[in-house]
Coordinates of C-alpha atoms in Angstrom, one line a residue:
Chain S
X226 CA 116.0 94.4 25.8
X227 CA 118.2 96.9 27.5
X228 CA 121.5 95.6 29.2
X229 CA 122.6 96.7 32.6
X230 CA 125.9 95.8 34.0
X231 CA 127.1 95.9 37.6
X232 CA 130.8 96.1 38.2
X233 CA 132.3 96.0 41.7
X234 CA 135.4 94.9 43.3
X235 CA 133.3 92.8 45.9
X236 CA 131.5 90.1 44.1
X237 CA 128.8 89.7 46.8
X238 CA 128.1 93.4 46.7
X239 CA 127.7 93.2 42.9
X240 CA 125.4 90.4 43.3
X241 CA 123.4 92.2 45.9
X242 CA 123.0 95.4 43.7
X243 CA 122.0 93.1 40.8
X244 CA 119.4 91.4 42.9
X245 CA 117.9 94.7 44.0
X246 CA 117.8 96.0 40.6
X247 CA 116.0 92.8 39.3
X248 CA 113.3 93.2 42.0
X249 CA 112.7 96.8 41.2
X250 CA 112.7 96.5 37.4
X251 CA 110.7 93.1 37.1
X252 CA 107.7 94.0 34.9
X253 CA 108.6 97.6 34.8
X254 CA 111.5 97.7 32.5
X255 CA 112.5 95.2 29.9
X256 CA 116.2 94.6 30.7
X257 CA 119.0 92.1 31.5
X258 CA 120.9 92.7 34.7
X259 CA 124.4 91.2 34.9
X260 CA 126.8 91.4 37.8
X261 CA 130.3 91.1 36.4
X262 CA 132.8 88.8 38.3
X263 CA 135.9 90.9 39.5
X264 CA 138.3 89.0 37.2
X265 CA 136.1 89.8 34.1
X266 CA 136.1 93.4 35.4
X267 CA 139.8 93.7 35.5
X268 CA 140.1 92.3 32.0
X269 CA 137.5 94.7 30.8
X270 CA 139.6 97.7 32.3
X271 CA 142.8 96.3 30.8
X272 CA 141.1 96.2 27.5
X273 CA 140.0 99.7 27.9
X274 CA 143.6 100.7 28.8
X275 CA 144.9 99.0 25.7
X276 CA 142.5 101.2 23.5
X277 CA 143.7 104.3 25.3
X278 CA 147.4 103.4 24.6
X279 CA 146.4 102.6 20.9
X280 CA 144.8 105.9 20.5
X281 CA 147.9 107.7 21.8
X282 CA 150.2 105.5 19.6
X283 CA 148.0 106.4 16.4
X284 CA 148.0 110.2 17.3
X285 CA 151.8 110.3 17.7
X286 CA 152.0 109.2 14.0
X287 CA 149.0 110.8 12.7
X288 CA 147.9 113.5 15.0
X289 CA 144.2 114.2 15.9
X290 CA 142.0 111.5 13.9
X291 CA 140.5 112.5 10.9
X292 CA 138.5 109.2 10.2
X293 CA 135.8 107.4 12.0
X294 CA 138.0 104.9 13.5
X295 CA 137.1 101.2 14.0
X296 CA 133.6 100.5 15.3
X297 CA 133.5 100.3 19.2
X298 CA 132.5 96.7 19.3
X299 CA 133.7 93.5 21.0
X300 CA 134.4 95.0 24.5
X301 CA 132.3 94.2 27.5
X302 CA 131.0 97.6 28.0
X303 CA 130.3 98.6 24.2
X304 CA 126.7 97.1 24.1
X305 CA 125.8 98.1 27.7
X306 CA 123.1 100.5 28.1
X307 CA 123.4 101.3 31.9
X308 CA 126.6 100.7 33.5
X309 CA 126.8 100.7 37.6
X310 CA 130.2 101.1 38.8
X311 CA 131.6 101.0 42.2
X312 CA 134.0 103.7 43.1
X313 CA 136.2 102.1 45.7
X314 CA 137.8 99.3 43.7
X315 CA 140.5 98.6 46.5
X316 CA 139.9 94.9 46.5
X317 CA 140.4 94.4 42.7
X318 CA 143.5 92.2 42.6
X319 CA 146.3 93.8 40.7
X320 CA 147.0 92.5 37.4
X321 CA 150.3 92.4 35.7
X322 CA 148.9 94.0 32.8
X323 CA 147.2 96.9 34.5
X324 CA 147.5 99.3 37.4
X325 CA 144.0 98.3 38.4
X326 CA 144.2 97.6 41.9
X327 CA 143.8 100.4 44.5
X328 CA 142.2 102.1 41.5
X329 CA 139.2 104.1 41.7
X330 CA 135.9 103.8 39.9
X331 CA 136.5 107.3 38.8
X332 CA 139.2 106.3 36.5
X333 CA 137.3 103.4 35.2
X334 CA 134.3 105.7 34.4
X335 CA 136.8 107.9 32.4
X336 CA 137.9 104.9 30.5
X337 CA 134.4 103.6 29.9
X338 CA 133.1 107.1 28.7
X339 CA 136.1 107.8 26.3
X340 CA 136.9 104.3 25.2
X341 CA 134.0 102.3 24.9
X342 CA 130.3 102.7 23.5
X343 CA 128.7 102.2 26.8
X344 CA 125.5 104.1 27.6
X345 CA 124.7 105.7 30.8
X346 CA 127.3 105.5 33.5
X347 CA 126.1 105.5 37.2
X348 CA 129.0 105.5 39.8
X349 CA 127.9 104.6 43.2
X350 CA 129.7 105.2 46.7
X351 CA 132.0 107.7 45.2
X352 CA 131.0 110.9 47.4
X353 CA 128.6 109.3 49.8
X354 CA 127.8 105.9 51.4
X355 CA 124.4 106.8 52.5
X356 CA 121.5 108.5 50.8
X357 CA 122.5 112.1 50.6
X358 CA 120.8 115.3 49.3
X359 CA 123.3 117.9 47.8
X360 CA 122.1 121.3 48.9
X361 CA 124.4 123.2 46.6
X362 CA 122.6 121.5 43.6
X363 CA 125.9 121.6 41.8
X364 CA 126.7 117.8 41.9
X365 CA 130.1 116.5 40.7
X366 CA 130.4 117.9 37.2
X367 CA 134.1 116.7 36.8
X368 CA 133.1 113.2 37.5
X369 CA 133.1 111.1 34.3
X370 CA 129.9 109.2 35.7
X371 CA 126.6 110.5 34.2
X372 CA 125.1 110.1 37.7
X373 CA 126.7 109.8 41.3
X374 CA 124.7 108.2 44.0
X375 CA 125.1 105.9 47.0
X376 CA 124.6 102.2 46.5
X377 CA 121.4 102.0 48.5
X378 CA 119.7 104.2 45.9
X379 CA 120.5 102.1 42.8
X380 CA 117.0 100.5 43.1
X381 CA 115.2 103.7 44.1
X382 CA 112.0 103.8 42.1
X383 CA 112.6 107.4 41.3
X384 CA 115.4 106.6 39.0
X385 CA 113.2 104.4 36.9
X386 CA 109.8 105.9 36.7
X387 CA 107.5 108.6 37.8
X388 CA 105.7 106.3 40.1
X389 CA 107.5 106.7 43.4
X390 CA 107.2 108.0 46.9
X391 CA 109.6 109.7 49.1
X392 CA 113.3 110.8 48.4
X393 CA 113.9 111.5 44.6
X394 CA 116.2 114.4 43.8
X395 CA 115.0 116.3 41.1
X396 CA 118.4 116.4 39.0
X397 CA 118.2 112.5 38.7
X398 CA 117.4 111.6 35.0
X399 CA 115.1 108.8 34.3
X400 CA 117.7 105.9 33.4
X401 CA 115.4 103.7 31.2
X402 CA 115.5 106.3 28.4
X403 CA 118.9 108.0 29.0
X404 CA 120.9 105.9 26.9
X405 CA 118.5 106.2 23.9
X406 CA 118.7 109.9 24.3
X407 CA 122.8 109.6 24.4
X408 CA 122.6 107.7 21.0
X409 CA 120.3 110.3 19.6
X410 CA 122.8 113.2 20.7
X411 CA 125.7 111.2 19.1
X412 CA 123.8 110.7 15.8
X413 CA 122.9 114.4 15.8
X414 CA 126.5 115.7 15.8
X415 CA 128.4 112.9 14.4
X416 CA 128.5 114.4 10.8
X417 CA 129.7 117.9 12.0
X418 CA 131.9 117.9 15.0
X419 CA 133.3 121.3 13.9
X420 CA 129.9 123.0 14.5
X421 CA 129.8 125.4 17.4
X422 CA 128.2 123.8 20.5
X423 CA 126.2 126.8 21.5
X424 CA 124.9 127.5 18.0
X425 CA 123.9 123.9 17.7
X426 CA 122.1 124.0 21.0
X427 CA 120.2 127.2 20.2
X428 CA 122.0 129.1 23.0
X429 CA 124.2 131.4 21.2
X430 CA 121.6 134.3 20.7
X431 CA 122.3 137.5 22.4
X432 CA 119.6 137.2 24.9
X433 CA 120.8 133.9 26.3
X434 CA 124.7 134.1 25.8
X435 CA 124.9 137.2 27.9
X436 CA 123.4 135.2 30.8
X437 CA 126.1 132.5 31.0
X438 CA 128.4 133.0 33.9
X439 CA 132.2 132.8 33.2
X440 CA 132.3 129.6 35.4
X441 CA 129.7 128.1 33.1
X442 CA 131.4 129.0 29.9
X443 CA 135.0 128.2 30.9
X444 CA 133.9 124.5 30.7
X445 CA 133.2 124.7 27.0
X446 CA 136.8 125.5 25.9
X447 CA 139.7 127.1 27.9
X448 CA 141.3 128.2 24.6
X449 CA 138.6 129.1 22.1
X450 CA 135.9 131.8 22.4
X451 CA 133.1 130.0 24.1
X452 CA 130.7 131.3 21.9
X453 CA 132.3 129.6 18.9
X454 CA 133.8 126.5 20.7
X455 CA 133.1 123.3 18.7
X456 CA 132.4 119.7 19.7
X457 CA 136.0 118.8 18.9
X458 CA 137.4 121.9 20.7
X459 CA 135.5 120.6 23.8
X460 CA 136.6 117.2 23.6
X461 CA 140.2 118.1 23.0
X462 CA 140.7 121.0 25.4
X463 CA 138.0 121.1 28.0
X464 CA 138.6 119.9 31.4
X465 CA 135.4 117.7 30.8
X466 CA 136.9 116.1 27.8
X467 CA 139.9 114.0 27.1
X468 CA 142.8 114.3 29.7
X469 CA 146.0 115.8 28.5
X470 CA 147.9 113.2 26.5
X471 CA 144.8 111.2 25.4
X472 CA 143.4 111.2 22.1
X473 CA 140.2 109.6 20.8
X474 CA 140.0 106.2 19.1
X475 CA 138.3 108.2 16.0
X476 CA 135.6 110.8 15.2
X477 CA 132.7 108.4 16.4
X478 CA 134.5 108.5 19.7
X479 CA 134.7 112.2 19.6
X480 CA 131.0 112.3 19.0
X481 CA 130.2 110.0 22.0
X482 CA 132.4 111.9 24.3
X483 CA 131.0 115.3 23.3
X484 CA 127.4 113.9 23.5
X485 CA 127.8 112.5 27.0
X486 CA 129.9 115.3 28.6
X487 CA 128.1 118.3 27.2
X488 CA 124.8 116.7 28.4
X489 CA 126.4 116.7 31.6
X490 CA 127.5 120.3 31.5
X491 CA 124.0 121.3 30.6
X492 CA 122.5 119.2 33.5
X493 CA 124.8 120.2 36.2
X494 CA 126.3 123.6 35.3
X495 CA 123.6 125.2 33.5
X496 CA 120.1 123.9 34.2
X497 CA 120.3 124.0 38.0
X498 CA 120.4 127.7 37.9
X499 CA 117.1 127.8 35.9
X500 CA 117.9 131.2 34.6
X501 CA 118.8 130.3 30.9
X502 CA 117.0 127.0 30.8
X503 CA 113.9 126.5 33.0
X504 CA 112.1 123.2 33.5
X505 CA 108.4 122.7 34.1
X506 CA 108.2 122.8 38.0
X507 CA 110.4 125.9 38.3
X508 CA 108.6 127.5 35.4
X509 CA 105.2 127.1 37.1
X510 CA 106.5 128.2 40.4
X511 CA 107.0 131.5 38.6
X512 CA 104.0 131.3 36.4
X513 CA 101.3 129.5 38.2
X514 CA 98.9 131.0 35.7
X515 CA 100.3 128.4 33.0
X516 CA 98.5 125.7 35.1
X517 CA 95.6 127.9 36.1
X518 CA 93.4 127.8 39.2
X519 CA 92.9 125.9 41.4
X520 CA 96.4 125.7 42.6
X521 CA 96.5 122.2 44.0
X522 CA 99.4 119.9 44.8
X523 CA 97.7 117.4 42.5
X524 CA 97.6 119.6 39.5
X525 CA 101.0 121.1 40.0
X526 CA 102.7 117.7 40.5
X527 CA 101.8 116.7 37.1
X528 CA 104.3 119.0 35.8
X529 CA 107.0 117.0 37.7
X530 CA 106.7 114.0 35.4
X531 CA 109.8 113.1 33.4
X532 CA 108.3 110.2 31.4
X533 CA 105.9 111.0 28.7
X534 CA 105.7 114.2 26.2
X535 CA 105.6 117.7 27.6
X536 CA 102.1 118.0 26.2
X537 CA 101.0 115.9 29.4
X538 CA 102.5 118.1 31.9
X539 CA 99.4 120.0 32.5
X540 CA 101.0 123.3 31.4
X541 CA 99.3 125.5 29.1
X542 CA 102.1 124.5 26.4
X543 CA 100.4 126.3 23.4
X544 CA 101.1 129.7 24.9
X545 CA 104.8 129.0 25.4
X546 CA 105.6 126.6 22.6
X547 CA 107.8 129.1 20.8
X548 CA 110.2 129.1 23.8
X549 CA 110.8 125.4 23.9
X550 CA 114.4 124.5 24.3
X551 CA 115.2 123.7 20.6
X552 CA 117.5 120.8 21.5
X553 CA 115.3 118.5 23.6
X554 CA 117.6 115.5 23.7
X555 CA 120.4 117.4 25.3
X556 CA 118.7 117.7 28.7
X557 CA 116.8 115.1 30.7
X558 CA 113.5 116.9 31.0
X559 CA 111.4 119.4 29.1
X560 CA 112.9 122.9 29.1
X561 CA 112.2 126.4 27.9
X562 CA 114.3 129.3 27.2
X563 CA 113.8 131.5 30.3
X564 CA 115.0 134.8 29.0
X565 CA 112.6 134.9 26.1
X566 CA 109.7 133.6 28.3
X567 CA 110.3 136.2 31.0
X568 CA 109.9 139.0 28.5
X569 CA 106.4 137.6 27.2
X570 CA 104.0 140.2 28.6
X571 CA 101.0 137.9 27.5
X572 CA 101.8 135.9 30.7
X573 CA 100.0 137.7 33.5
X574 CA 102.9 137.5 36.0
X575 CA 105.2 139.0 33.7
X576 CA 102.9 141.8 32.7
X577 CA 102.2 142.6 36.3
X578 CA 104.5 140.7 38.9
X579 CA 103.3 142.6 41.7
X580 CA 99.6 141.5 41.7
X581 CA 100.2 138.0 40.5
X582 CA 98.5 135.2 42.6
X583 CA 100.6 133.2 44.9
X584 CA 100.0 129.5 44.5
X585 CA 101.1 128.8 48.1
X586 CA 103.0 125.7 46.9
X587 CA 106.8 125.3 46.6
X588 CA 108.7 122.8 44.6
X589 CA 110.7 120.5 46.8
X590 CA 113.9 119.5 45.1
X591 CA 114.5 116.6 47.4
X592 CA 111.4 114.7 46.5
X593 CA 110.7 116.3 43.0
X594 CA 107.1 117.3 44.2
X595 CA 105.2 120.4 45.1
X596 CA 104.2 120.7 48.8
X597 CA 102.6 123.6 50.7
X598 CA 105.1 126.3 51.6
X599 CA 104.5 126.1 55.3
X600 CA 105.5 122.4 55.3
X601 CA 108.7 123.0 53.3
X602 CA 112.4 123.9 54.4
X603 CA 114.1 126.6 52.6
X604 CA 117.9 126.5 51.4
X605 CA 120.1 128.5 49.6
X606 CA 121.5 126.7 46.5
X607 CA 125.0 127.4 44.9
X608 CA 123.3 128.7 41.8
X609 CA 122.4 132.2 40.2
X610 CA 121.2 134.1 43.2
X611 CA 118.2 135.3 41.1
X612 CA 116.6 131.8 41.8
X613 CA 119.0 130.7 44.7
X614 CA 116.1 130.3 47.1
X615 CA 114.9 126.8 47.0
X616 CA 113.1 124.3 49.0
X617 CA 113.1 120.6 50.5
X618 CA 110.7 118.6 52.1
X619 CA 113.3 116.9 54.3
X620 CA 113.0 113.1 54.2
X621 CA 114.0 110.9 57.2
X622 CA 117.1 109.1 57.2
X623 CA 118.6 111.3 54.4
X624 CA 121.7 113.4 54.9
X625 CA 121.4 117.0 53.7
X626 CA 124.7 118.5 53.1
X627 CA 126.2 120.9 53.5
X628 CA 124.0 122.0 56.4
X629 CA 125.3 125.5 56.1
X630 CA 123.0 126.0 53.2
X631 CA 119.8 125.5 55.2
X632 CA 118.4 129.0 56.0
X633 CA 117.5 129.7 59.5
Chain Q
X1287 CA 119.3 163.5 2.3
X1288 CA 119.3 164.6 5.9
X1289 CA 122.1 163.6 8.1
X1290 CA 121.3 161.3 10.9
X1291 CA 123.1 162.0 14.1
X1292 CA 126.3 160.1 14.5
X1293 CA 126.2 158.8 10.8
X1294 CA 127.6 160.2 7.7
X1295 CA 127.3 159.1 4.2
X1296 CA 130.3 157.7 2.4
X1297 CA 130.9 156.7 -1.2
X1298 CA 127.5 155.7 -2.8
X1299 CA 125.5 156.9 0.0
X1300 CA 126.6 154.1 2.3
X1301 CA 125.9 154.9 5.9
X1302 CA 129.2 155.1 7.9
X1303 CA 129.2 156.0 11.6
X1304 CA 131.1 159.0 12.4
X1305 CA 134.0 158.3 14.9
X1306 CA 133.2 159.4 18.5
X1307 CA 135.2 162.4 19.3
X1308 CA 137.5 161.8 22.1
X1309 CA 135.9 163.8 24.9
X1310 CA 132.8 161.8 24.3
X1311 CA 134.6 158.6 24.7
X1312 CA 135.9 159.8 28.0
X1313 CA 132.5 160.5 29.2
X1314 CA 131.2 157.3 28.0
X1315 CA 134.0 155.5 29.9
X1316 CA 133.2 157.5 32.9
X1317 CA 129.4 156.9 32.8
X1318 CA 130.0 153.2 32.3
X1319 CA 132.4 152.9 35.1
X1320 CA 129.9 154.7 37.5
X1321 CA 127.0 152.3 36.6
X1322 CA 129.2 149.2 36.9
X1323 CA 130.5 150.5 40.3
X1324 CA 127.0 150.9 41.4
X1325 CA 126.1 147.6 40.4
X1326 CA 129.3 146.1 42.2
X1327 CA 128.4 147.8 45.5
X1328 CA 124.7 146.8 45.5
X1329 CA 122.8 143.7 46.8
X1330 CA 122.2 142.2 43.3
X1331 CA 124.2 139.1 44.0
X1332 CA 123.7 138.8 47.8
X1333 CA 122.6 135.4 48.9
X1334 CA 119.0 135.0 49.7
X1335 CA 119.5 135.0 53.6
X1336 CA 121.2 138.2 53.4
X1337 CA 118.1 140.1 52.0
X1338 CA 114.6 140.6 53.2
X1339 CA 112.1 138.3 52.1
X1340 CA 110.1 140.6 50.0
X1341 CA 113.2 141.0 47.7
X1342 CA 112.7 137.8 46.2
X1343 CA 109.7 139.1 44.3
X1344 CA 111.7 142.1 43.2
X1345 CA 114.6 140.0 42.0
X1346 CA 112.2 137.9 39.9
X1347 CA 110.5 140.8 38.2
X1348 CA 113.6 143.0 37.9
X1349 CA 116.5 140.7 37.6
X1350 CA 119.9 141.9 38.4
X1351 CA 122.8 142.1 35.9
X1352 CA 126.0 140.8 36.6
X1353 CA 129.3 142.6 35.7
X1354 CA 129.8 140.7 32.6
X1355 CA 126.3 141.1 31.2
X1356 CA 126.2 144.8 32.3
X1357 CA 129.5 145.6 30.6
X1358 CA 128.3 143.9 27.3
X1359 CA 125.0 145.9 27.3
X1360 CA 126.9 149.3 28.0
X1361 CA 129.3 148.8 25.2
X1362 CA 126.6 148.2 22.6
X1363 CA 127.6 150.5 19.7
X1364 CA 124.3 152.0 19.1
X1365 CA 123.4 152.9 22.6
X1366 CA 121.8 150.9 25.3
X1367 CA 118.6 150.2 27.4
X1368 CA 119.2 148.0 30.4
X1369 CA 115.4 147.9 31.0
X1370 CA 114.7 146.5 27.7
X1371 CA 117.5 143.9 28.3
X1372 CA 116.0 143.0 31.5
X1373 CA 119.3 143.9 33.2
X1374 CA 118.7 146.0 36.2
X1375 CA 121.4 147.7 38.5
X1376 CA 120.7 147.1 42.1
X1377 CA 122.4 150.1 44.0
X1378 CA 123.2 150.0 47.8
X1379 CA 120.1 150.2 50.1
X1380 CA 119.3 153.5 51.7
X1381 CA 119.2 152.9 55.3
X1382 CA 118.8 156.3 56.5
X1383 CA 115.1 157.2 57.2
X1384 CA 112.1 154.8 57.3
X1385 CA 111.4 152.6 55.5
X1386 CA 114.6 151.4 54.1
X1387 CA 114.7 151.8 50.3
X1388 CA 116.3 149.4 48.0
X1389 CA 117.1 151.2 44.7
X1390 CA 116.9 149.2 41.5
X1391 CA 117.9 151.3 38.5
X1392 CA 117.8 151.0 34.7
X1393 CA 119.8 153.1 32.4
X1394 CA 119.3 154.1 28.7
X1395 CA 121.3 156.2 26.3
X1396 CA 122.2 156.8 22.6
X1397 CA 125.5 156.2 21.5
X1398 CA 128.4 156.7 23.7
X1399 CA 126.2 157.4 26.5
X1400 CA 124.7 160.5 25.0
X1401 CA 121.4 161.7 26.4
X1402 CA 121.5 159.2 29.3
X1403 CA 118.3 158.8 31.1
X1404 CA 118.0 157.0 34.6
X1405 CA 115.0 155.2 35.8
X1406 CA 114.9 154.4 39.4
X1407 CA 112.4 152.3 41.5
X1408 CA 112.9 152.5 45.3
X1409 CA 111.5 149.4 46.7
X1410 CA 110.4 149.1 50.3
X1411 CA 108.2 146.7 52.5
X1412 CA 105.0 147.6 53.8
X1413 CA 101.7 145.8 54.7
X1414 CA 99.2 145.1 51.7
X1415 CA 95.5 145.0 51.8
X1416 CA 95.6 141.3 53.0
X1417 CA 97.6 142.4 55.9
X1418 CA 100.6 140.5 54.6
X1419 CA 104.2 142.1 54.1
X1420 CA 104.5 143.1 50.5
X1421 CA 106.7 145.0 48.1
X1422 CA 106.1 148.5 47.0
X1423 CA 107.9 151.2 45.2
X1424 CA 108.5 155.0 44.4
X1425 CA 109.4 155.5 41.0
X1426 CA 111.5 158.3 39.5
X1427 CA 113.1 159.2 36.2
X1428 CA 116.1 161.5 35.7
X1429 CA 116.3 163.0 32.3
X1430 CA 118.3 165.5 30.0
X1431 CA 116.2 168.2 28.4
X1432 CA 113.4 167.0 26.1
X1433 CA 113.9 169.9 23.7
X1434 CA 115.7 173.2 23.3
X1435 CA 112.7 175.6 24.4
X1436 CA 109.8 173.5 25.7
X1437 CA 108.3 172.9 29.0
X1438 CA 110.9 170.3 29.9
X1439 CA 113.8 171.8 28.3
X1440 CA 116.0 171.4 31.4
X1441 CA 117.5 168.3 33.3
X1442 CA 114.6 167.1 35.5
X1443 CA 113.5 164.5 37.6
X1444 CA 109.8 163.3 37.4
X1445 CA 107.9 160.3 39.1
X1446 CA 106.9 157.2 37.2
X1447 CA 104.6 154.3 37.9
X1448 CA 106.2 152.1 35.1
X1449 CA 109.5 151.1 33.7
X1450 CA 108.5 151.9 30.2
X1451 CA 106.6 154.7 28.8
X1452 CA 103.8 152.6 27.4
X1453 CA 103.0 151.4 31.0
X1454 CA 103.4 147.6 30.2
X1455 CA 105.9 147.0 33.1
X1456 CA 104.4 148.4 36.1
X1457 CA 105.8 149.1 39.5
X1458 CA 104.0 148.4 42.6
X1459 CA 103.2 152.1 43.3
X1460 CA 100.4 153.0 45.8
X1461 CA 97.7 155.0 44.3
X1462 CA 97.8 157.0 41.2
X1463 CA 100.4 159.4 39.9
X1464 CA 100.8 162.4 37.7
X1465 CA 103.8 161.3 35.6
X1466 CA 104.3 164.7 34.0
X1467 CA 104.6 167.0 37.1
X1468 CA 106.3 167.8 39.2
X1469 CA 109.4 167.9 37.1
X1470 CA 112.1 169.0 39.4
X1471 CA 115.3 170.9 38.0
X1472 CA 118.4 168.9 38.9
X1473 CA 121.9 170.1 38.9
X1474 CA 123.2 168.3 35.8
X1475 CA 124.5 169.5 32.4
X1476 CA 125.5 166.2 30.8
X1477 CA 125.4 162.4 31.3
X1478 CA 128.1 162.1 33.9
X1479 CA 126.7 165.0 36.1
X1480 CA 123.1 163.3 35.7
X1481 CA 124.6 160.1 37.3
X1482 CA 126.2 162.2 40.1
X1483 CA 122.9 163.9 40.7
X1484 CA 121.2 160.6 41.0
X1485 CA 123.8 159.5 43.4
X1486 CA 123.5 162.6 45.5
X1487 CA 119.7 162.3 45.5
X1488 CA 119.8 158.7 46.9
X1489 CA 122.9 158.8 49.4
X1490 CA 123.6 162.6 50.0
X1491 CA 126.7 164.5 49.4
X1492 CA 129.1 162.8 51.6
X1493 CA 128.6 159.5 50.5
X1494 CA 128.5 160.5 46.8
X1495 CA 131.8 162.0 47.2
X1496 CA 133.1 158.7 48.8
X1497 CA 131.8 156.7 45.9
X1498 CA 133.3 159.1 43.2
X1499 CA 136.6 159.3 44.9
X1500 CA 136.7 155.3 45.0
X1501 CA 140.1 154.2 43.6
X1502 CA 138.1 151.9 41.2
X1503 CA 136.5 154.6 39.2
X1504 CA 138.8 157.7 40.0
X1505 CA 141.0 157.0 37.0
X1506 CA 137.9 156.9 34.5
X1507 CA 136.5 160.1 36.2
X1508 CA 139.7 162.2 36.1
X1509 CA 139.2 163.2 32.4
X1510 CA 135.8 164.4 33.1
X1511 CA 136.3 165.6 36.8
X1512 CA 135.2 169.2 36.2
X1513 CA 131.8 167.8 35.3
X1514 CA 131.4 166.4 39.0
X1515 CA 133.5 168.8 40.8
X1516 CA 130.8 170.4 42.6
X1517 CA 130.3 167.0 44.5
X1518 CA 134.0 166.0 45.1

């Protein structure tokens, strides 16, 4: 049974979020949902701060850890699979032991990610209080939360499965399986933290490495050559890793931090561009022949599923199997290596892009569904210009920002 | 054992690359700078709302290379082929005349830009058989002499209907094309002057002079100025 924790400085609000989650997940996802009382929340933050301090003191004596460190158990967050965290914690009473008070959920996200064994962290109300769609598609990569949403979306069906209607931004991962993926990533790198990140992910080849922008690569390590930056380099030196002065509790902490934050780098800095990795809907937008005629919404929307294996996406998978991204646990959806795919002249649209059939359908990033082009609205995302033209359906009562990105 | 171009045999017959003579290095640097400058000036990375709709298809079929990637390709030790790398250079559009032409270029060369070849597709928008706006192209290649004494033993320009000689990467050309003739002689004698000739063909003499006099490439061109002097 998965454990979901809701932490908020307002007890009634935490209880409300808990209720909504329970109603949504009842019969759908086997889990226990707990709203943490504010006093217990303060105590949990104080304990994380103690771990932070302990790590610094240990490092002063012995430098960067070489051992695994103590098992991360015993803290309220250590066995949590999904942590919902309010951003504005102004009402948390200051404790003598902690500076928690006018604190922000972002600092708590940082402490939870770096000093506990918690699973997926979902921060709410940090950037928006109302349901909002980010037209830049960039999100908040520097936030230590794995996902940032408004509180009213916590129980949105699209976060929990493929059976939903209406608003459901494509970049959202499916929460029920996200913590299991994190644990698999941790296990895959724990034994070799000095391995190069890009080589481990299968992204260091000439045809892919050359496509990374400087902005994407600088996150990996500001000091090491990005192509050879290791998981340890990332945790120690990247702006997405530990903050200056902070040290990990042990090597198992390094693995957890790297597994979570590099996932976020791939999800928010690399995948949105769709020019190094391409996911199923964007792939069939370019190569409708992989679905085949007739080009209908129903057939194309099968490719938008996140639950279930890639063989069930309705794509001619055998033809492109060799281009599958070799590290599938590092992204939240099936993906392929675009540079290699785009050079395969067995694909009709590659062989002759000028006479390829247009499906008349476009993928709407705000509802994660294909719609007829005439009913969609275009926007200019802040991604590689090659694939910068994207589409939305435009759902009522959702804010689309920044509006300047909507094309006239 | 016959000697390969640019390679000599060291101890125990091991292949050792000959060092590139200084003048060739300077010419290579000048060629790279001109190509990079064309990419900088062009629309490859303009946002979608600053480009015509038909360009979306062009950008998908012939993806533009950004500066970092292009530089990496041009610096490859054994020569380069930007078409094979799917790294196209988008030059500035040609607005004089009708229709507006959007040049997309590919460059290939042996070591240190020797025997540089330029392939250019000039994309434009027109109405297709279904009465819808669509993208079409005129294709040209500019090349050094094929040999010393044959039919194309001179710097020349010929029409093309595909990026590659095997014809697997077609261009949206209207009708069929003789790709051997005509083969117009062009005013070039080396790789740098071939690039200058390409610029003159696209933009005319005045604009070419402006481009080649640009402070961003002037320093690279100075050592090889004589090769492009006729256009300055």
